[in-house]
Short mmCIF file of C-alpha atoms in Angstrom, two decimals:
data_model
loop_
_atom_site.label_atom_id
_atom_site.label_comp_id
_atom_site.label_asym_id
_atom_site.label_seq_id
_atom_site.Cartn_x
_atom_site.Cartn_y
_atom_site.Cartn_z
CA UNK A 1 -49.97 -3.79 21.82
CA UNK A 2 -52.60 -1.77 19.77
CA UNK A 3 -56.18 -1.86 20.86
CA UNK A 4 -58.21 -3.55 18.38
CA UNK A 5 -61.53 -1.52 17.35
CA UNK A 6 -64.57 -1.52 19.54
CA UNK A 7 -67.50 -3.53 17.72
CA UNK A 8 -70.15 -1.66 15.98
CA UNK A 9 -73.32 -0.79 17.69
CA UNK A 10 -76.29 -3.02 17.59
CA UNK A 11 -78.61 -2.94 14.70
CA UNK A 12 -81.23 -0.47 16.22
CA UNK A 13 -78.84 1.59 18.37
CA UNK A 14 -77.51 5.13 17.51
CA UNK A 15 -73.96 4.99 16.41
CA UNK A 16 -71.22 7.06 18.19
CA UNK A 17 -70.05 10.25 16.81
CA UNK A 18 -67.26 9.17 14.13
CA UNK A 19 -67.03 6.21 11.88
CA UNK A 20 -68.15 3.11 13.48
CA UNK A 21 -65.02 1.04 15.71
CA UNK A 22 -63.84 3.38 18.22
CA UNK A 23 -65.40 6.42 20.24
CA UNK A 24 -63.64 9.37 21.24
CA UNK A 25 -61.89 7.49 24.62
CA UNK A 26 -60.27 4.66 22.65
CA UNK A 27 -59.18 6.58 19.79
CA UNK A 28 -57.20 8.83 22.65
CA UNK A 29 -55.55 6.13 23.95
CA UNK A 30 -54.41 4.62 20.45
CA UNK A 31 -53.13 7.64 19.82
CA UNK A 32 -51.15 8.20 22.95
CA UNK A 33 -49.91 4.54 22.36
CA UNK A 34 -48.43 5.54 18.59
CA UNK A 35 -46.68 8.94 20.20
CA UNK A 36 -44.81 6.88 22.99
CA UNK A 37 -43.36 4.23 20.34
CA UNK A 38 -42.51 6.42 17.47
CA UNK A 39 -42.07 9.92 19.42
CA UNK A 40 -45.13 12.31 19.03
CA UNK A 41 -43.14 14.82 16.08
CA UNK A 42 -42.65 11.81 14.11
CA UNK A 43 -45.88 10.63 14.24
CA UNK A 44 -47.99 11.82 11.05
CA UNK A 45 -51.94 11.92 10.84
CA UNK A 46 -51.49 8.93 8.28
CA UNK A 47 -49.53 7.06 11.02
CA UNK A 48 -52.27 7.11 13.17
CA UNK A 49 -54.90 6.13 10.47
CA UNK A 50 -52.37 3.21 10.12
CA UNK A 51 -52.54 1.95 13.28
CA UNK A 52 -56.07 2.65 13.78
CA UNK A 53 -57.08 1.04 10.59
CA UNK A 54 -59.37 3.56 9.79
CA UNK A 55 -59.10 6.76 7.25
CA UNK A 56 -57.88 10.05 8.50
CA UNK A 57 -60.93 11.85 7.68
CA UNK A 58 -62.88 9.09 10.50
CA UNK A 59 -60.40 10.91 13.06
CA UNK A 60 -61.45 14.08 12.21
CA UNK A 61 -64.78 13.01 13.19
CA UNK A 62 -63.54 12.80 16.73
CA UNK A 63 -60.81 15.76 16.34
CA UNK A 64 -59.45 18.89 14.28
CA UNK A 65 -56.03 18.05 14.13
CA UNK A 66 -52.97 15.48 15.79
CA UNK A 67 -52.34 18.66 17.84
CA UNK A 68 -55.78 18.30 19.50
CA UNK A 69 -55.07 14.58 20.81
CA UNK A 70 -52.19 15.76 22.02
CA UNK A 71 -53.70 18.70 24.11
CA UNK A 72 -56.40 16.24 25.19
CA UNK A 73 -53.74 13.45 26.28
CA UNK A 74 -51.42 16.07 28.26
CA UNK A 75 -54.57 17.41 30.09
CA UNK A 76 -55.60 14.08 31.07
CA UNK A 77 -52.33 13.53 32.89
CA UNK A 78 -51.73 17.10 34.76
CA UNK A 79 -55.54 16.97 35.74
CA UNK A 80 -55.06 14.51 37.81
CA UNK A 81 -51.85 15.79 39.46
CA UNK A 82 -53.45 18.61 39.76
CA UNK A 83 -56.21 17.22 41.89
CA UNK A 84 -53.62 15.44 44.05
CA UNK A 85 -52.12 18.72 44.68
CA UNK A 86 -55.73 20.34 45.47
CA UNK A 87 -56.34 17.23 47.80
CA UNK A 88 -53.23 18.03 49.48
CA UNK A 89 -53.56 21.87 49.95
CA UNK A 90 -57.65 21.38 51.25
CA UNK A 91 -56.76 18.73 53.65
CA UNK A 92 -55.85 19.52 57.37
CA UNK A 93 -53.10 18.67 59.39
CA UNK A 94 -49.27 19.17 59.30
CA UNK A 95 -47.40 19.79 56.07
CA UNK A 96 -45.62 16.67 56.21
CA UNK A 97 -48.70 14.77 56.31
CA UNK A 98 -49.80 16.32 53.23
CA UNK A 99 -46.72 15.77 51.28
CA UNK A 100 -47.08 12.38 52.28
CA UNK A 101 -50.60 12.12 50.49
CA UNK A 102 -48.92 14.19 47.68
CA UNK A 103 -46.49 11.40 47.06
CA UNK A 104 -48.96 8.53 47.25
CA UNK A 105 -51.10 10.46 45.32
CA UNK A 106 -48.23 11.14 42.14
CA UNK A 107 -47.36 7.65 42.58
CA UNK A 108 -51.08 6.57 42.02
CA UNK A 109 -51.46 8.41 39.30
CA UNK A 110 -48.34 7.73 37.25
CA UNK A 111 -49.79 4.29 37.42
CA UNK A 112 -53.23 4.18 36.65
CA UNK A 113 -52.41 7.38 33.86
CA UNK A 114 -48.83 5.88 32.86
CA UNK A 115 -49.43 6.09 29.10
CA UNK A 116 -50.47 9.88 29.35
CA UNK A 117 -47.76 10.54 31.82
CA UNK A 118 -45.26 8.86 29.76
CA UNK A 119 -45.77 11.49 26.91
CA UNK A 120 -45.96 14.21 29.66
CA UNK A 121 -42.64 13.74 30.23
CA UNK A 122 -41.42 13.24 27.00
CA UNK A 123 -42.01 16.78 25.77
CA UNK A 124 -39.76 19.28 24.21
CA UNK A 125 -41.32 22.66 24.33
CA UNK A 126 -41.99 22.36 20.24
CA UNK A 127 -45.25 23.76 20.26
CA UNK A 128 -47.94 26.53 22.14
CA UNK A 129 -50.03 23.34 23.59
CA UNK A 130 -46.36 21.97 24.92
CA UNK A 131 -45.01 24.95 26.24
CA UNK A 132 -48.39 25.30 28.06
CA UNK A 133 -48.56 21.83 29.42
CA UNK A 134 -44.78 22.25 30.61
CA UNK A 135 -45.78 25.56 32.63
CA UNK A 136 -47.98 23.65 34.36
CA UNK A 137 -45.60 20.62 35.41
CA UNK A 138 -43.28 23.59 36.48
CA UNK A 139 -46.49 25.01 38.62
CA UNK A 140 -46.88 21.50 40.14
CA UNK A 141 -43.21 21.29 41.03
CA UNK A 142 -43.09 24.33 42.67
CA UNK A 143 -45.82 23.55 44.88
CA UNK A 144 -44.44 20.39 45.54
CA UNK A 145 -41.51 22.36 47.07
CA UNK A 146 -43.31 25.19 48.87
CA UNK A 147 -44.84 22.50 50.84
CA UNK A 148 -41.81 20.97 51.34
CA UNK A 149 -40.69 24.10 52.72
CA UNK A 150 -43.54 24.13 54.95
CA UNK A 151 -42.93 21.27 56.47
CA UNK A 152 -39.28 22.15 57.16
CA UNK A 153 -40.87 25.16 58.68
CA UNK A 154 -43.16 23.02 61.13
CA UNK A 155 -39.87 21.17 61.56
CA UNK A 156 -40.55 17.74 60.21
CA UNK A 157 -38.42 17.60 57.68
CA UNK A 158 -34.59 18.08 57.74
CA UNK A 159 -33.96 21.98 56.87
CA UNK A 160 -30.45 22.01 55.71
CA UNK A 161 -31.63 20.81 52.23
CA UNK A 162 -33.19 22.69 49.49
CA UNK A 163 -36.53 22.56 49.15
CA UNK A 164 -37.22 23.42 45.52
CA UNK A 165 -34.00 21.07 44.74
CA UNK A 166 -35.98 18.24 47.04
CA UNK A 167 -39.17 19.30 44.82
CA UNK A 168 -37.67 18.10 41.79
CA UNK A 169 -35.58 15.14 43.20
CA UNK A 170 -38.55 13.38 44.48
CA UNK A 171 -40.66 14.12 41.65
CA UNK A 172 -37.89 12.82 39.60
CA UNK A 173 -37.42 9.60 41.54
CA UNK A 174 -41.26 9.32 40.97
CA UNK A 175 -41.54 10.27 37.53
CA UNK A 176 -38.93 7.21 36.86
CA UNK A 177 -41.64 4.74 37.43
CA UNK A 178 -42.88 4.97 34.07
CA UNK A 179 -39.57 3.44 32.57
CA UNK A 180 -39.31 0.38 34.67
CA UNK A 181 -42.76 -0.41 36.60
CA UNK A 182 -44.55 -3.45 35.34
CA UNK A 183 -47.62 -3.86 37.87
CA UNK A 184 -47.77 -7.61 36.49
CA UNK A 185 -44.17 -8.45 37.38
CA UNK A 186 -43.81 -6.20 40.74
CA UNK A 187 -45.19 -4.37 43.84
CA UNK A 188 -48.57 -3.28 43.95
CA UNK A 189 -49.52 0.45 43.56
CA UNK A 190 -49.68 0.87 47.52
CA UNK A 191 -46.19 -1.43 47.81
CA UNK A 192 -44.73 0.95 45.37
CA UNK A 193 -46.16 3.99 47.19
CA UNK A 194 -44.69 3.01 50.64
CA UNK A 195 -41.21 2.54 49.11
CA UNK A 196 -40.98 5.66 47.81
CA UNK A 197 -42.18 7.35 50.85
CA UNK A 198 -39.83 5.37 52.74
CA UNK A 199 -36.53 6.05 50.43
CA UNK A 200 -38.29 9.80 50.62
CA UNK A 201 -38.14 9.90 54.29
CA UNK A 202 -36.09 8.10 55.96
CA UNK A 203 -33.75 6.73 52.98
CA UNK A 204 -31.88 3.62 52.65
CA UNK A 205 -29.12 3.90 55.67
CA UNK A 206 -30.71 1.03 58.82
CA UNK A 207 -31.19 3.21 61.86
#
């Protein structure tokens, strides 16, 4: 469901930069709304005034081009996995420990950022601003599995498996919970947390 615009400010207050109805935050997350239901290369400038209900010249108020959103939407999503991963690396303790937080962490933020996440992973590599943002996921992958590695060093973790091929199953198993997770109709963020810690860890097999 579409947001509906934000009321106009007050009589008296300063308006917010663009047309009146939306500020820069809610426009963003519109946007990110159209690019996940109709794909974001099939989604034209006029498509978003559409749904918006506002002209395209009001969005360039709040941006240069559809490109821009984009940028803006796929940095919202890696900054925060980002910080998980610099959480992770300042932290003390074993490595295991740290992946640990580095899964709860992913898992947190695929759920509070699911929208933005959703069109992280969605990306084809057709443009500069995608091919950047999918560098990056790479970068956060491979750290992923150097700590893994780490870990398998301290001997925590099993070390007959890969650990850049664990990397990328985990993240995968993770990244899956944007296709099916409904926080209305299921576990809670921390439910859904220990779960995947548990399948990563110990998996399903009783002891």
């Amino acid at each position: 469901m579409m947001h509906a615009p934000a009321p106009a400010a007050p009589a008296g207050e300063t308006p917010r930069r663009g047309r009146p109805g939306y500020d820069r935050e809610t426009l963003l997350s519109v946007c990110v709304e159209v690019f996940n239901v109709h794909g974001y290369d099939a989604t034209s400038m006029g498509t978003l005034s559409k749904h918006l209900g506002i002209s395209k010249s009001a969005i360039y108020h709040h941006v240069e081009s559809k490109e821009e959103i984009l940028e803006q939407a796929l940095a919202r999503a890696l900054d925060a996995l980002e910080e998980v991963l610099a959480g992770a690396a300042a932290a003390e303790g074993p490595a295991v420990a740290r992946l640990e937080r580095v899964i709860r962490g992913t898992v947190r933020v695929l759920v509070e950022q699911m929208p933005y996440v959703t069109l992280l992973l969605r990306l084809r590599g057709n443009s500069e601003v995608e091919t950047r943002a999918l560098e990056r996921r790479r970068t956060v992958t491979r750290r992923v599995g150097e700590l893994i590695e780490r870990a398998q060093a301290e001997g925590a973790v099993r070390d007959d498996l890969s650990g850049r091929s664990a990397a990328r199953l985990l993240l995968g198993m993770i990244n899956s919970i944007v296709d099916w997770y409904r926080p209305e109709a299921g576990d809670t963020t921390d439910q859904l947390a220990d779960t995947v810690v548990g399948l990563a860890f110990s998996g399903l097999r009783a002891p």
